[in-house]
């Protein structure tokens, strides 16, 4: 693998803040990224952030993080209210409902908002990455980034290429997952 992981300065966005989305956001924030959380449900992103910050505080109490590191990681979590707020994301991880049309619409909408180099990672466990990417103008930027539940505790992450996935995108996700302490 020749690709480098995402820079710590890269903004990671997580769409969907249920158990999986919140866990992925926790992993990315712990790894040093600013993480924007978006959820269609009112106040869901704020609730997810409160829960993640509580997890960081618990880790500090157990000596797994310093209090300063736990506080800093918690401060890197940012609730947002619209897709437009994700314009500066280098990676958007989707952890929404397991519905092909919903995922296709989300990524098609995001394509008009994010930069051309933004990577899309779907956390789907059952829908074809190729099928999700079929609705995109640039399906080469999409790959599966499948975390196992609970994401902060489970080491395994699957990187799944669709037929159109650019090899460099898959390699960047692989390197990033490894940098985040995942296998």
Short mmCIF file of N, CA and C in Angstrom, two decimals:
data_model
loop_
_atom_site.label_atom_id
_atom_site.label_comp_id
_atom_site.label_asym_id
_atom_site.label_seq_id
_atom_site.Cartn_x
_atom_site.Cartn_y
_atom_site.Cartn_z
N UNK A 1 0.85 -1.19 0.00
CA UNK A 1 0.00 0.00 0.00
C UNK A 1 0.89 1.24 0.00
N UNK A 2 0.70 2.07 -0.97
CA UNK A 2 1.55 3.24 -1.09
C UNK A 2 0.86 4.53 -0.64
N UNK A 3 -0.44 4.50 -0.46
CA UNK A 3 -1.17 5.70 -0.08
C UNK A 3 -0.92 6.01 1.39
N UNK A 4 -0.97 7.29 1.71
CA UNK A 4 -0.87 7.75 3.09
C UNK A 4 -2.27 7.84 3.68
N UNK A 5 -2.35 7.79 5.01
CA UNK A 5 -3.66 7.99 5.63
C UNK A 5 -4.08 9.45 5.50
N UNK A 6 -5.33 9.72 5.76
CA UNK A 6 -5.80 11.10 5.80
C UNK A 6 -4.98 11.87 6.82
N UNK A 7 -4.66 13.10 6.51
CA UNK A 7 -3.96 13.97 7.45
C UNK A 7 -4.85 14.19 8.67
N UNK A 8 -4.23 14.38 9.84
CA UNK A 8 -5.02 14.69 11.03
C UNK A 8 -5.78 16.00 10.88
N UNK A 9 -5.32 16.87 9.97
CA UNK A 9 -6.02 18.13 9.74
C UNK A 9 -7.27 17.92 8.88
N UNK A 10 -7.41 16.76 8.26
CA UNK A 10 -8.56 16.48 7.41
C UNK A 10 -9.83 16.38 8.26
N UNK A 11 -10.89 17.02 7.78
CA UNK A 11 -12.18 16.95 8.45
C UNK A 11 -12.88 15.66 8.02
N UNK A 12 -13.38 14.93 9.00
CA UNK A 12 -14.16 13.73 8.75
C UNK A 12 -15.61 14.06 9.09
N UNK A 13 -16.52 13.72 8.20
CA UNK A 13 -17.94 13.93 8.46
C UNK A 13 -18.59 12.56 8.61
N UNK A 14 -19.51 12.46 9.55
CA UNK A 14 -20.27 11.23 9.75
C UNK A 14 -21.75 11.59 9.63
N UNK A 15 -22.42 10.93 8.70
CA UNK A 15 -23.85 11.17 8.50
C UNK A 15 -24.58 9.95 9.05
N UNK A 16 -25.42 10.19 10.03
CA UNK A 16 -26.11 9.13 10.75
C UNK A 16 -25.40 8.94 12.08
N UNK A 17 -26.07 9.26 13.18
CA UNK A 17 -25.39 9.24 14.48
C UNK A 17 -25.98 8.23 15.45
N UNK A 18 -26.47 7.12 14.89
CA UNK A 18 -26.89 6.02 15.74
C UNK A 18 -25.66 5.36 16.33
N UNK A 19 -25.80 4.13 16.79
CA UNK A 19 -24.68 3.43 17.44
C UNK A 19 -23.45 3.37 16.54
N UNK A 20 -23.66 3.03 15.26
CA UNK A 20 -22.51 2.90 14.37
C UNK A 20 -21.90 4.26 14.05
N UNK A 21 -22.70 5.22 13.67
CA UNK A 21 -22.17 6.54 13.33
C UNK A 21 -21.45 7.19 14.50
N UNK A 22 -22.04 7.10 15.68
CA UNK A 22 -21.41 7.68 16.87
C UNK A 22 -20.09 6.97 17.16
N UNK A 23 -20.07 5.67 17.01
CA UNK A 23 -18.83 4.92 17.25
C UNK A 23 -17.74 5.30 16.27
N UNK A 24 -18.10 5.45 15.00
CA UNK A 24 -17.13 5.85 13.98
C UNK A 24 -16.62 7.26 14.28
N UNK A 25 -17.52 8.16 14.66
CA UNK A 25 -17.12 9.52 15.02
C UNK A 25 -16.15 9.51 16.19
N UNK A 26 -16.40 8.66 17.17
CA UNK A 26 -15.51 8.55 18.33
C UNK A 26 -14.12 8.10 17.91
N UNK A 27 -14.05 7.11 17.03
CA UNK A 27 -12.77 6.60 16.54
C UNK A 27 -11.99 7.71 15.82
N UNK A 28 -12.67 8.43 14.93
CA UNK A 28 -12.01 9.48 14.16
C UNK A 28 -11.55 10.64 15.05
N UNK A 29 -12.38 11.03 16.02
CA UNK A 29 -12.01 12.12 16.93
C UNK A 29 -10.83 11.69 17.81
N UNK A 30 -10.85 10.45 18.28
CA UNK A 30 -9.75 9.95 19.10
C UNK A 30 -8.44 9.94 18.31
N UNK A 31 -8.55 9.77 16.99
CA UNK A 31 -7.36 9.74 16.12
C UNK A 31 -6.89 11.15 15.76
N UNK A 32 -7.58 12.18 16.22
CA UNK A 32 -7.11 13.53 16.02
C UNK A 32 -7.85 14.37 15.00
N UNK A 33 -8.88 13.81 14.38
CA UNK A 33 -9.63 14.56 13.36
C UNK A 33 -10.72 15.41 13.97
N UNK A 34 -10.99 16.57 13.33
CA UNK A 34 -12.23 17.28 13.61
C UNK A 34 -13.31 16.45 12.93
N UNK A 35 -14.40 16.20 13.64
CA UNK A 35 -15.46 15.35 13.12
C UNK A 35 -16.78 16.10 13.18
N UNK A 36 -17.40 16.22 12.01
CA UNK A 36 -18.72 16.83 11.93
C UNK A 36 -19.76 15.72 11.90
N UNK A 37 -20.77 15.84 12.75
CA UNK A 37 -21.82 14.84 12.83
C UNK A 37 -23.13 15.44 12.36
N UNK A 38 -23.81 14.71 11.47
CA UNK A 38 -25.08 15.14 10.92
C UNK A 38 -26.08 14.00 11.02
N UNK A 39 -27.28 14.34 11.45
CA UNK A 39 -28.35 13.34 11.52
C UNK A 39 -29.66 14.04 11.19
N UNK A 40 -30.53 13.35 10.46
CA UNK A 40 -31.82 13.92 10.10
C UNK A 40 -32.74 14.08 11.31
N UNK A 41 -32.49 13.30 12.35
CA UNK A 41 -33.34 13.38 13.55
C UNK A 41 -32.92 14.58 14.39
N UNK A 42 -33.89 15.40 14.82
CA UNK A 42 -33.56 16.57 15.63
C UNK A 42 -32.78 16.19 16.89
N UNK A 43 -31.75 16.91 17.17
CA UNK A 43 -30.92 16.75 18.38
C UNK A 43 -30.13 15.44 18.45
N UNK A 44 -30.23 14.58 17.42
CA UNK A 44 -29.52 13.30 17.48
C UNK A 44 -28.00 13.49 17.50
N UNK A 45 -27.49 14.43 16.72
CA UNK A 45 -26.04 14.67 16.69
C UNK A 45 -25.57 15.18 18.05
N UNK A 46 -26.34 16.08 18.66
CA UNK A 46 -25.97 16.60 19.99
C UNK A 46 -25.96 15.47 21.03
N UNK A 47 -26.95 14.59 20.96
CA UNK A 47 -27.01 13.45 21.91
C UNK A 47 -25.82 12.52 21.68
N UNK A 48 -25.49 12.27 20.42
CA UNK A 48 -24.36 11.40 20.11
C UNK A 48 -23.06 11.99 20.66
N UNK A 49 -22.88 13.29 20.46
CA UNK A 49 -21.66 13.95 20.95
C UNK A 49 -21.58 13.88 22.47
N UNK A 50 -22.70 14.10 23.15
CA UNK A 50 -22.71 14.00 24.62
C UNK A 50 -22.29 12.59 25.05
N UNK A 51 -22.80 11.59 24.36
CA UNK A 51 -22.45 10.20 24.68
C UNK A 51 -20.98 9.90 24.42
N UNK A 52 -20.45 10.40 23.31
CA UNK A 52 -19.04 10.17 22.99
C UNK A 52 -18.15 10.87 24.01
N UNK A 53 -18.50 12.10 24.36
CA UNK A 53 -17.70 12.82 25.36
C UNK A 53 -17.72 12.09 26.69
N UNK A 54 -18.85 11.49 27.04
CA UNK A 54 -18.92 10.69 28.27
C UNK A 54 -18.00 9.48 28.17
N UNK A 55 -17.91 8.86 26.99
CA UNK A 55 -17.00 7.73 26.79
C UNK A 55 -15.55 8.17 26.95
N UNK A 56 -15.20 9.33 26.38
CA UNK A 56 -13.84 9.84 26.54
C UNK A 56 -13.53 10.11 28.01
N UNK A 57 -14.50 10.66 28.75
CA UNK A 57 -14.30 10.93 30.18
C UNK A 57 -14.07 9.63 30.95
N UNK A 58 -14.85 8.59 30.60
CA UNK A 58 -14.66 7.27 31.24
C UNK A 58 -13.28 6.72 30.97
N UNK A 59 -12.82 6.89 29.72
CA UNK A 59 -11.49 6.41 29.35
C UNK A 59 -10.41 7.13 30.16
N UNK A 60 -10.63 8.42 30.40
CA UNK A 60 -9.68 9.19 31.20
C UNK A 60 -9.69 8.71 32.65
N UNK A 61 -10.89 8.43 33.18
CA UNK A 61 -11.00 7.92 34.56
C UNK A 61 -10.26 6.60 34.72
N UNK A 62 -10.28 5.77 33.67
CA UNK A 62 -9.61 4.47 33.71
C UNK A 62 -8.13 4.55 33.35
N UNK A 63 -7.65 5.76 33.03
CA UNK A 63 -6.25 5.93 32.70
C UNK A 63 -5.88 5.55 31.27
N UNK A 64 -6.89 5.34 30.42
CA UNK A 64 -6.62 4.98 29.03
C UNK A 64 -6.32 6.22 28.19
N UNK A 65 -6.73 7.39 28.67
CA UNK A 65 -6.45 8.69 28.06
C UNK A 65 -6.15 9.65 29.19
N UNK A 66 -5.35 10.67 28.91
CA UNK A 66 -5.21 11.72 29.91
C UNK A 66 -6.49 12.55 29.89
N UNK A 67 -6.72 13.27 30.96
CA UNK A 67 -7.90 14.14 31.01
C UNK A 67 -7.84 15.18 29.89
N UNK A 68 -6.64 15.69 29.62
CA UNK A 68 -6.49 16.69 28.57
C UNK A 68 -6.78 16.09 27.19
N UNK A 69 -6.32 14.87 26.95
CA UNK A 69 -6.56 14.21 25.66
C UNK A 69 -8.05 13.92 25.49
N UNK A 70 -8.71 13.49 26.57
CA UNK A 70 -10.15 13.21 26.51
C UNK A 70 -10.92 14.50 26.20
N UNK A 71 -10.54 15.59 26.84
CA UNK A 71 -11.20 16.88 26.61
C UNK A 71 -10.97 17.34 25.17
N UNK A 72 -9.73 17.22 24.70
CA UNK A 72 -9.40 17.66 23.33
C UNK A 72 -10.17 16.84 22.30
N UNK A 73 -10.23 15.53 22.51
CA UNK A 73 -10.96 14.67 21.57
C UNK A 73 -12.43 15.04 21.55
N UNK A 74 -13.00 15.28 22.71
CA UNK A 74 -14.41 15.67 22.79
C UNK A 74 -14.69 16.99 22.09
N UNK A 75 -13.72 17.91 22.16
CA UNK A 75 -13.90 19.22 21.53
C UNK A 75 -13.79 19.15 20.01
N UNK A 76 -13.25 18.06 19.48
CA UNK A 76 -13.15 17.92 18.02
C UNK A 76 -14.46 17.47 17.38
N UNK A 77 -15.48 17.19 18.19
CA UNK A 77 -16.79 16.75 17.70
C UNK A 77 -17.69 17.96 17.50
N UNK A 78 -18.23 18.10 16.29
CA UNK A 78 -19.00 19.29 15.93
C UNK A 78 -20.34 18.87 15.35
N UNK A 79 -21.46 19.23 16.01
CA UNK A 79 -22.76 18.92 15.41
C UNK A 79 -23.06 19.91 14.30
N UNK A 80 -23.60 19.42 13.21
CA UNK A 80 -24.01 20.30 12.11
C UNK A 80 -25.45 19.97 11.74
N UNK A 81 -26.09 20.89 11.02
CA UNK A 81 -27.51 20.72 10.76
C UNK A 81 -27.88 20.54 9.30
N UNK A 82 -26.90 20.65 8.39
CA UNK A 82 -27.24 20.47 6.98
C UNK A 82 -26.06 19.89 6.21
N UNK A 83 -26.37 19.30 5.07
CA UNK A 83 -25.31 18.76 4.21
C UNK A 83 -24.34 19.86 3.80
N UNK A 84 -24.81 21.08 3.62
CA UNK A 84 -23.94 22.19 3.22
C UNK A 84 -22.81 22.39 4.22
N UNK A 85 -23.05 22.05 5.49
CA UNK A 85 -22.02 22.20 6.54
C UNK A 85 -20.87 21.21 6.36
N UNK A 86 -21.01 20.26 5.45
CA UNK A 86 -19.98 19.24 5.24
C UNK A 86 -19.07 19.57 4.06
N UNK A 87 -19.18 20.78 3.52
CA UNK A 87 -18.45 21.16 2.30
C UNK A 87 -16.94 20.98 2.44
N UNK A 88 -16.39 21.13 3.64
CA UNK A 88 -14.93 21.04 3.83
C UNK A 88 -14.45 19.65 4.21
N UNK A 89 -15.33 18.67 4.18
CA UNK A 89 -14.94 17.31 4.58
C UNK A 89 -14.00 16.68 3.56
N UNK A 90 -12.99 15.97 4.08
CA UNK A 90 -12.09 15.18 3.23
C UNK A 90 -12.62 13.75 3.09
N UNK A 91 -13.41 13.33 4.08
CA UNK A 91 -14.02 12.00 4.10
C UNK A 91 -15.41 12.14 4.68
N UNK A 92 -16.40 11.59 3.98
CA UNK A 92 -17.75 11.51 4.53
C UNK A 92 -18.07 10.04 4.69
N UNK A 93 -18.33 9.64 5.94
CA UNK A 93 -18.72 8.27 6.24
C UNK A 93 -20.22 8.27 6.49
N UNK A 94 -20.90 7.42 5.75
CA UNK A 94 -22.35 7.33 5.87
C UNK A 94 -22.70 6.10 6.69
N UNK A 95 -23.53 6.32 7.71
CA UNK A 95 -24.01 5.23 8.57
C UNK A 95 -25.51 5.41 8.77
N UNK A 96 -26.22 5.57 7.64
CA UNK A 96 -27.67 5.77 7.71
C UNK A 96 -28.37 4.43 7.49
N UNK A 97 -29.67 4.49 7.38
CA UNK A 97 -30.52 3.31 7.19
C UNK A 97 -30.02 2.46 6.02
N UNK A 98 -30.14 1.14 6.15
CA UNK A 98 -29.72 0.21 5.10
C UNK A 98 -30.77 0.19 3.99
N UNK A 99 -30.73 1.26 3.18
CA UNK A 99 -31.68 1.42 2.08
C UNK A 99 -30.93 2.00 0.89
N UNK A 100 -30.90 1.27 -0.22
CA UNK A 100 -30.12 1.67 -1.38
C UNK A 100 -30.48 3.07 -1.85
N UNK A 101 -31.76 3.36 -2.01
CA UNK A 101 -32.17 4.66 -2.53
C UNK A 101 -31.76 5.80 -1.60
N UNK A 102 -31.88 5.58 -0.29
CA UNK A 102 -31.49 6.61 0.67
C UNK A 102 -29.99 6.90 0.59
N UNK A 103 -29.20 5.85 0.47
CA UNK A 103 -27.75 6.03 0.37
C UNK A 103 -27.38 6.71 -0.96
N UNK A 104 -28.01 6.28 -2.06
CA UNK A 104 -27.72 6.90 -3.35
C UNK A 104 -28.06 8.38 -3.33
N UNK A 105 -29.22 8.73 -2.76
CA UNK A 105 -29.63 10.14 -2.71
C UNK A 105 -28.66 10.95 -1.87
N UNK A 106 -28.25 10.42 -0.72
CA UNK A 106 -27.32 11.14 0.14
C UNK A 106 -26.03 11.45 -0.61
N UNK A 107 -25.45 10.44 -1.24
CA UNK A 107 -24.17 10.67 -1.93
C UNK A 107 -24.33 11.56 -3.15
N UNK A 108 -25.43 11.43 -3.88
CA UNK A 108 -25.66 12.31 -5.03
C UNK A 108 -25.78 13.76 -4.56
N UNK A 109 -26.49 13.99 -3.44
CA UNK A 109 -26.60 15.33 -2.88
C UNK A 109 -25.23 15.85 -2.43
N UNK A 110 -24.45 14.98 -1.80
CA UNK A 110 -23.13 15.38 -1.31
C UNK A 110 -22.18 15.75 -2.44
N UNK A 111 -22.31 15.06 -3.58
CA UNK A 111 -21.42 15.34 -4.71
C UNK A 111 -21.47 16.80 -5.13
N UNK A 112 -22.63 17.43 -4.97
CA UNK A 112 -22.79 18.83 -5.36
C UNK A 112 -22.24 19.79 -4.31
N UNK A 113 -21.84 19.26 -3.15
CA UNK A 113 -21.44 20.10 -2.01
C UNK A 113 -19.96 20.00 -1.69
N UNK A 114 -19.43 18.79 -1.63
CA UNK A 114 -18.05 18.57 -1.20
C UNK A 114 -17.06 18.79 -2.34
N UNK A 115 -15.80 18.90 -1.99
CA UNK A 115 -14.75 19.06 -2.98
C UNK A 115 -14.54 17.80 -3.81
N UNK A 116 -13.88 17.96 -4.94
CA UNK A 116 -13.69 16.84 -5.87
C UNK A 116 -12.81 15.73 -5.28
N UNK A 117 -12.00 16.04 -4.27
CA UNK A 117 -11.11 15.03 -3.68
C UNK A 117 -11.71 14.36 -2.45
N UNK A 118 -12.90 14.76 -2.06
CA UNK A 118 -13.55 14.16 -0.90
C UNK A 118 -13.84 12.69 -1.18
N UNK A 119 -13.51 11.86 -0.20
CA UNK A 119 -13.76 10.41 -0.29
C UNK A 119 -15.07 10.10 0.40
N UNK A 120 -15.83 9.19 -0.19
CA UNK A 120 -17.07 8.71 0.41
C UNK A 120 -16.85 7.29 0.93
N UNK A 121 -17.18 7.07 2.19
CA UNK A 121 -17.08 5.73 2.77
C UNK A 121 -18.43 5.31 3.29
N UNK A 122 -18.96 4.24 2.75
CA UNK A 122 -20.24 3.74 3.24
C UNK A 122 -20.00 2.64 4.26
N UNK A 123 -20.71 2.70 5.36
CA UNK A 123 -20.60 1.68 6.40
C UNK A 123 -21.59 0.54 6.17
N UNK A 124 -22.14 0.45 4.97
CA UNK A 124 -23.11 -0.60 4.71
C UNK A 124 -22.52 -1.98 4.96
N UNK A 125 -23.36 -2.88 5.44
CA UNK A 125 -22.93 -4.26 5.64
C UNK A 125 -23.62 -5.19 4.65
N UNK A 126 -24.59 -4.66 3.90
CA UNK A 126 -25.38 -5.58 3.08
C UNK A 126 -25.70 -5.09 1.67
N UNK A 127 -25.39 -3.82 1.37
CA UNK A 127 -25.73 -3.28 0.05
C UNK A 127 -24.45 -3.16 -0.78
N UNK A 128 -24.55 -3.49 -2.04
CA UNK A 128 -23.41 -3.42 -2.95
C UNK A 128 -22.86 -2.00 -3.06
N UNK A 129 -21.55 -1.87 -2.88
CA UNK A 129 -20.89 -0.57 -3.06
C UNK A 129 -21.07 -0.11 -4.51
N UNK A 130 -20.99 -1.04 -5.44
CA UNK A 130 -21.18 -0.72 -6.85
C UNK A 130 -22.58 -0.15 -7.09
N UNK A 131 -23.59 -0.74 -6.47
CA UNK A 131 -24.97 -0.26 -6.63
C UNK A 131 -25.13 1.15 -6.03
N UNK A 132 -24.54 1.38 -4.87
CA UNK A 132 -24.64 2.71 -4.27
C UNK A 132 -23.95 3.73 -5.19
N UNK A 133 -22.79 3.38 -5.69
CA UNK A 133 -22.02 4.28 -6.54
C UNK A 133 -22.65 4.53 -7.90
N UNK A 134 -23.56 3.67 -8.32
CA UNK A 134 -24.17 3.81 -9.65
C UNK A 134 -24.91 5.13 -9.82
N UNK A 135 -25.33 5.74 -8.73
CA UNK A 135 -26.07 7.00 -8.80
C UNK A 135 -25.14 8.22 -8.81
N UNK A 136 -23.83 7.98 -8.71
CA UNK A 136 -22.88 9.09 -8.61
C UNK A 136 -22.30 9.49 -9.96
N UNK A 137 -21.95 10.76 -10.09
CA UNK A 137 -21.20 11.21 -11.26
C UNK A 137 -19.77 10.70 -11.19
N UNK A 138 -19.23 10.58 -9.96
CA UNK A 138 -17.86 10.12 -9.76
C UNK A 138 -17.86 8.94 -8.77
N UNK A 139 -18.30 7.77 -9.22
CA UNK A 139 -18.36 6.61 -8.32
C UNK A 139 -16.99 6.13 -7.86
N UNK A 140 -15.94 6.58 -8.50
CA UNK A 140 -14.59 6.15 -8.12
C UNK A 140 -14.19 6.65 -6.73
N UNK A 141 -14.91 7.64 -6.20
CA UNK A 141 -14.56 8.18 -4.88
C UNK A 141 -15.23 7.41 -3.74
N UNK A 142 -16.08 6.44 -4.06
CA UNK A 142 -16.84 5.68 -3.06
C UNK A 142 -16.23 4.31 -2.81
N UNK A 143 -16.13 3.96 -1.53
CA UNK A 143 -15.72 2.60 -1.14
C UNK A 143 -16.46 2.25 0.14
N UNK A 144 -16.54 0.96 0.40
CA UNK A 144 -17.09 0.52 1.67
C UNK A 144 -16.06 0.74 2.76
N UNK A 145 -16.50 1.27 3.88
CA UNK A 145 -15.68 1.46 5.07
C UNK A 145 -16.52 0.90 6.21
N UNK A 146 -16.50 -0.43 6.31
CA UNK A 146 -17.43 -1.12 7.21
C UNK A 146 -16.79 -1.43 8.55
N UNK A 147 -17.25 -0.71 9.57
CA UNK A 147 -16.81 -0.93 10.94
C UNK A 147 -17.72 -1.98 11.57
N UNK A 148 -17.19 -2.69 12.55
CA UNK A 148 -17.99 -3.65 13.30
C UNK A 148 -18.41 -3.00 14.61
N UNK A 149 -19.55 -3.42 15.13
CA UNK A 149 -20.16 -2.80 16.30
C UNK A 149 -19.73 -3.50 17.58
N UNK A 150 -19.30 -2.75 18.60
CA UNK A 150 -19.15 -1.30 18.67
C UNK A 150 -17.82 -0.85 18.05
N UNK A 151 -17.89 0.15 17.19
CA UNK A 151 -16.73 0.60 16.42
C UNK A 151 -15.51 0.96 17.28
N UNK A 152 -15.69 1.62 18.43
CA UNK A 152 -14.49 1.97 19.20
C UNK A 152 -13.76 0.74 19.78
N UNK A 153 -14.48 -0.36 19.96
CA UNK A 153 -13.87 -1.54 20.60
C UNK A 153 -13.45 -2.62 19.62
N UNK A 154 -14.15 -2.74 18.52
CA UNK A 154 -13.84 -3.80 17.56
C UNK A 154 -12.70 -3.35 16.64
N UNK A 155 -11.70 -4.20 16.50
CA UNK A 155 -10.50 -3.82 15.74
C UNK A 155 -10.71 -3.91 14.23
N UNK A 156 -11.60 -4.78 13.80
CA UNK A 156 -11.72 -5.06 12.38
C UNK A 156 -12.51 -4.00 11.63
N UNK A 157 -11.98 -3.58 10.47
CA UNK A 157 -12.68 -2.71 9.53
C UNK A 157 -12.49 -3.31 8.15
N UNK A 158 -13.59 -3.43 7.41
CA UNK A 158 -13.52 -3.93 6.04
C UNK A 158 -13.48 -2.74 5.08
N UNK A 159 -12.53 -2.78 4.15
CA UNK A 159 -12.47 -1.80 3.07
C UNK A 159 -12.95 -2.55 1.83
N UNK A 160 -14.05 -2.09 1.24
CA UNK A 160 -14.69 -2.81 0.14
C UNK A 160 -14.75 -1.91 -1.08
N UNK A 161 -14.07 -2.33 -2.14
CA UNK A 161 -14.12 -1.57 -3.39
C UNK A 161 -15.33 -1.99 -4.20
N UNK A 162 -15.97 -0.99 -4.83
CA UNK A 162 -16.97 -1.28 -5.85
C UNK A 162 -16.24 -1.43 -7.18
N UNK A 163 -16.97 -1.76 -8.22
CA UNK A 163 -16.34 -1.92 -9.53
C UNK A 163 -15.65 -0.64 -9.99
N UNK A 164 -16.18 0.51 -9.61
CA UNK A 164 -15.62 1.79 -10.07
C UNK A 164 -14.64 2.43 -9.07
N UNK A 165 -14.49 1.86 -7.87
CA UNK A 165 -13.66 2.48 -6.84
C UNK A 165 -12.22 2.64 -7.32
N UNK A 166 -11.71 3.85 -7.19
CA UNK A 166 -10.31 4.13 -7.51
C UNK A 166 -9.43 3.43 -6.47
N UNK A 167 -8.39 2.76 -6.95
CA UNK A 167 -7.49 2.03 -6.04
C UNK A 167 -6.91 2.96 -4.97
N UNK A 168 -6.56 4.20 -5.35
CA UNK A 168 -5.99 5.14 -4.38
C UNK A 168 -6.99 5.47 -3.26
N UNK A 169 -8.28 5.51 -3.58
CA UNK A 169 -9.31 5.76 -2.57
C UNK A 169 -9.33 4.61 -1.56
N UNK A 170 -9.36 3.38 -2.06
CA UNK A 170 -9.35 2.21 -1.17
C UNK A 170 -8.09 2.17 -0.33
N UNK A 171 -6.96 2.49 -0.93
CA UNK A 171 -5.69 2.46 -0.19
C UNK A 171 -5.64 3.56 0.87
N UNK A 172 -6.19 4.74 0.57
CA UNK A 172 -6.24 5.81 1.56
C UNK A 172 -7.12 5.40 2.74
N UNK A 173 -8.27 4.78 2.45
CA UNK A 173 -9.13 4.31 3.54
C UNK A 173 -8.44 3.23 4.35
N UNK A 174 -7.74 2.32 3.69
CA UNK A 174 -7.01 1.26 4.38
C UNK A 174 -5.96 1.88 5.31
N UNK A 175 -5.17 2.82 4.78
CA UNK A 175 -4.12 3.46 5.57
C UNK A 175 -4.72 4.27 6.72
N UNK A 176 -5.84 4.93 6.46
CA UNK A 176 -6.48 5.72 7.51
C UNK A 176 -7.02 4.84 8.62
N UNK A 177 -7.69 3.75 8.25
CA UNK A 177 -8.20 2.81 9.26
C UNK A 177 -7.04 2.28 10.12
N UNK A 178 -5.94 1.96 9.48
CA UNK A 178 -4.77 1.47 10.23
C UNK A 178 -4.24 2.55 11.17
N UNK A 179 -4.20 3.79 10.68
CA UNK A 179 -3.72 4.90 11.52
C UNK A 179 -4.66 5.14 12.71
N UNK A 180 -5.91 4.76 12.54
CA UNK A 180 -6.89 4.90 13.62
C UNK A 180 -6.86 3.71 14.57
N UNK A 181 -5.91 2.80 14.36
CA UNK A 181 -5.76 1.66 15.26
C UNK A 181 -6.60 0.46 14.87
N UNK A 182 -7.08 0.44 13.64
CA UNK A 182 -7.94 -0.65 13.18
C UNK A 182 -7.17 -1.63 12.30
N UNK A 183 -7.68 -2.84 12.24
CA UNK A 183 -7.09 -3.89 11.40
C UNK A 183 -7.99 -4.12 10.21
#
